[in-house]
Amino acid sequence: MPGTPDEPDFSGLGGGEDQHAADIVQEVVHWYTEQIAAERRAPLPDEERLAQLTAGRTAAYQDLQRLEDADPQEEDRLAALYAARLRELES
């Protein structure tokens, strides 16, 4: 349900469904960016974790670009996928 603690409510944002999906994917990109920065600041950065985080962020950026030409069904699919991923990452 939008607006619950489990899923952010992007309904008030302009731009329609494509913007909704882009906002969710951007939130995931932001999460990865924060985690990468934190790992790099660690006294002994975990190179394997850094590689996984970087790969996740790269995939999210690629999906963000795919949204530019996506049809409504693909937008919905990516929005659902990234909303679930964001919940998983933040738990």
PDB file of C-alpha atoms in Angstrom:
ATOM      1  CA  MET A   1       0.000   0.000   0.000  1.00  0.00           C
ATOM      2  CA  PRO A   2       1.538   3.356  -0.971  1.00  0.00           C
ATOM      3  CA  GLY A   3       2.504   5.587   1.891  1.00  0.00           C
ATOM      4  CA  THR A   4       2.963   2.804   4.423  1.00  0.00           C
ATOM      5  CA  PRO A   5       6.358   2.433   6.050  1.00  0.00           C
ATOM      6  CA  ASP A   6       6.996  -0.517   3.735  1.00  0.00           C
ATOM      7  CA  GLU A   7       6.451   1.399   0.513  1.00  0.00           C
ATOM      8  CA  PRO A   8       7.073   5.090  -0.092  1.00  0.00           C
ATOM      9  CA  ASP A   9       4.155   7.097  -1.432  1.00  0.00           C
ATOM     10  CA  PHE A  10       5.201   8.783  -4.667  1.00  0.00           C
ATOM     11  CA  SER A  11       1.629   9.510  -5.741  1.00  0.00           C
ATOM     12  CA  GLY A  12       1.935  13.230  -5.048  1.00  0.00           C
ATOM     13  CA  LEU A  13       4.802  13.645  -7.471  1.00  0.00           C
ATOM     14  CA  GLY A  14       4.160  14.911 -10.960  1.00  0.00           C
ATOM     15  CA  GLY A  15       5.194  13.047 -14.046  1.00  0.00           C
ATOM     16  CA  GLY A  16       2.869  10.074 -14.075  1.00  0.00           C
ATOM     17  CA  GLU A  17       3.779   6.419 -13.764  1.00  0.00           C
ATOM     18  CA  ASP A  18       7.114   6.729 -15.540  1.00  0.00           C
ATOM     19  CA  GLN A  19       8.212   9.322 -12.988  1.00  0.00           C
ATOM     20  CA  HIS A  20       6.961   7.083 -10.167  1.00  0.00           C
ATOM     21  CA  ALA A  21       9.104   4.204 -11.410  1.00  0.00           C
ATOM     22  CA  ALA A  22      12.098   6.483 -11.970  1.00  0.00           C
ATOM     23  CA  ASP A  23      11.819   7.836  -8.417  1.00  0.00           C
ATOM     24  CA  ILE A  24      11.841   4.340  -6.950  1.00  0.00           C
ATOM     25  CA  VAL A  25      14.833   3.257  -9.047  1.00  0.00           C
ATOM     26  CA  GLN A  26      16.627   6.488  -8.087  1.00  0.00           C
ATOM     27  CA  GLU A  27      16.038   5.684  -4.405  1.00  0.00           C
ATOM     28  CA  VAL A  28      17.785   2.340  -4.928  1.00  0.00           C
ATOM     29  CA  VAL A  29      20.668   4.067  -6.742  1.00  0.00           C
ATOM     30  CA  HIS A  30      20.949   6.458  -3.792  1.00  0.00           C
ATOM     31  CA  TRP A  31      21.023   3.559  -1.309  1.00  0.00           C
ATOM     32  CA  TYR A  32      23.834   1.875  -3.244  1.00  0.00           C
ATOM     33  CA  THR A  33      25.772   5.156  -3.476  1.00  0.00           C
ATOM     34  CA  GLU A  34      25.565   5.666   0.285  1.00  0.00           C
ATOM     35  CA  GLN A  35      26.672   2.093   0.968  1.00  0.00           C
ATOM     36  CA  ILE A  36      29.598   2.379  -1.455  1.00  0.00           C
ATOM     37  CA  ALA A  37      30.755   5.594   0.228  1.00  0.00           C
ATOM     38  CA  ALA A  38      30.474   4.031   3.687  1.00  0.00           C
ATOM     39  CA  GLU A  39      32.393   0.935   2.610  1.00  0.00           C
ATOM     40  CA  ARG A  40      35.149   3.048   1.069  1.00  0.00           C
ATOM     41  CA  ARG A  41      35.481   4.982   4.332  1.00  0.00           C
ATOM     42  CA  ALA A  42      35.885   1.775   6.347  1.00  0.00           C
ATOM     43  CA  PRO A  43      39.357   1.128   7.773  1.00  0.00           C
ATOM     44  CA  LEU A  44      39.543  -2.093   5.737  1.00  0.00           C
ATOM     45  CA  PRO A  45      37.077  -1.855   2.859  1.00  0.00           C
ATOM     46  CA  ASP A  46      35.611  -5.164   1.745  1.00  0.00           C
ATOM     47  CA  GLU A  47      36.496  -5.260  -1.954  1.00  0.00           C
ATOM     48  CA  GLU A  48      33.987  -8.031  -2.675  1.00  0.00           C
ATOM     49  CA  ARG A  49      31.153  -6.053  -1.094  1.00  0.00           C
ATOM     50  CA  LEU A  50      32.274  -2.950  -2.992  1.00  0.00           C
ATOM     51  CA  ALA A  51      32.124  -4.906  -6.240  1.00  0.00           C
ATOM     52  CA  GLN A  52      28.620  -6.199  -5.421  1.00  0.00           C
ATOM     53  CA  LEU A  53      27.385  -2.731  -4.485  1.00  0.00           C
ATOM     54  CA  THR A  54      28.878  -1.199  -7.602  1.00  0.00           C
ATOM     55  CA  ALA A  55      27.305  -3.880  -9.795  1.00  0.00           C
ATOM     56  CA  GLY A  56      23.923  -3.297  -8.148  1.00  0.00           C
ATOM     57  CA  ARG A  57      24.174   0.446  -8.689  1.00  0.00           C
ATOM     58  CA  THR A  58      25.221  -0.031 -12.313  1.00  0.00           C
ATOM     59  CA  ALA A  59      22.237  -2.318 -12.948  1.00  0.00           C
ATOM     60  CA  ALA A  60      19.897   0.232 -11.365  1.00  0.00           C
ATOM     61  CA  TYR A  61      21.338   3.011 -13.537  1.00  0.00           C
ATOM     62  CA  GLN A  62      20.797   0.846 -16.616  1.00  0.00           C
ATOM     63  CA  ASP A  63      17.182   0.225 -15.626  1.00  0.00           C
ATOM     64  CA  LEU A  64      16.736   3.948 -15.016  1.00  0.00           C
ATOM     65  CA  GLN A  65      17.829   4.587 -18.585  1.00  0.00           C
ATOM     66  CA  ARG A  66      15.554   1.797 -19.889  1.00  0.00           C
ATOM     67  CA  LEU A  67      12.613   3.591 -18.292  1.00  0.00           C
ATOM     68  CA  GLU A  68      13.002   6.438 -20.772  1.00  0.00           C
ATOM     69  CA  ASP A  69      11.640   4.218 -23.557  1.00  0.00           C
ATOM     70  CA  ALA A  70       9.651   1.714 -21.500  1.00  0.00           C
ATOM     71  CA  ASP A  71       5.997   0.975 -22.102  1.00  0.00           C
ATOM     72  CA  PRO A  72       3.552   1.233 -19.160  1.00  0.00           C
ATOM     73  CA  GLN A  73       3.775  -2.485 -18.378  1.00  0.00           C
ATOM     74  CA  GLU A  74       7.572  -2.348 -18.168  1.00  0.00           C
ATOM     75  CA  GLU A  75       7.361   0.777 -16.004  1.00  0.00           C
ATOM     76  CA  ASP A  76       4.993  -1.023 -13.632  1.00  0.00           C
ATOM     77  CA  ARG A  77       7.233  -4.092 -13.558  1.00  0.00           C
ATOM     78  CA  LEU A  78      10.334  -2.060 -12.778  1.00  0.00           C
ATOM     79  CA  ALA A  79       8.504   0.019 -10.163  1.00  0.00           C
ATOM     80  CA  ALA A  80       7.362  -3.143  -8.378  1.00  0.00           C
ATOM     81  CA  LEU A  81      10.781  -4.781  -8.684  1.00  0.00           C
ATOM     82  CA  TYR A  82      12.625  -1.775  -7.294  1.00  0.00           C
ATOM     83  CA  ALA A  83      10.093  -1.090  -4.544  1.00  0.00           C
ATOM     84  CA  ALA A  84      10.635  -4.661  -3.333  1.00  0.00           C
ATOM     85  CA  ARG A  85      14.400  -4.310  -3.688  1.00  0.00           C
ATOM     86  CA  LEU A  86      14.401  -1.067  -1.709  1.00  0.00           C
ATOM     87  CA  ARG A  87      12.411  -2.698   1.100  1.00  0.00           C
ATOM     88  CA  GLU A  88      14.874  -5.602   1.113  1.00  0.00           C
ATOM     89  CA  LEU A  89      17.927  -3.338   1.095  1.00  0.00           C
ATOM     90  CA  GLU A  90      16.627  -1.163   3.905  1.00  0.00           C
ATOM     91  CA  SER A  91      15.654  -4.087   6.156  1.00  0.00           C
TER      92      SER A  91
END
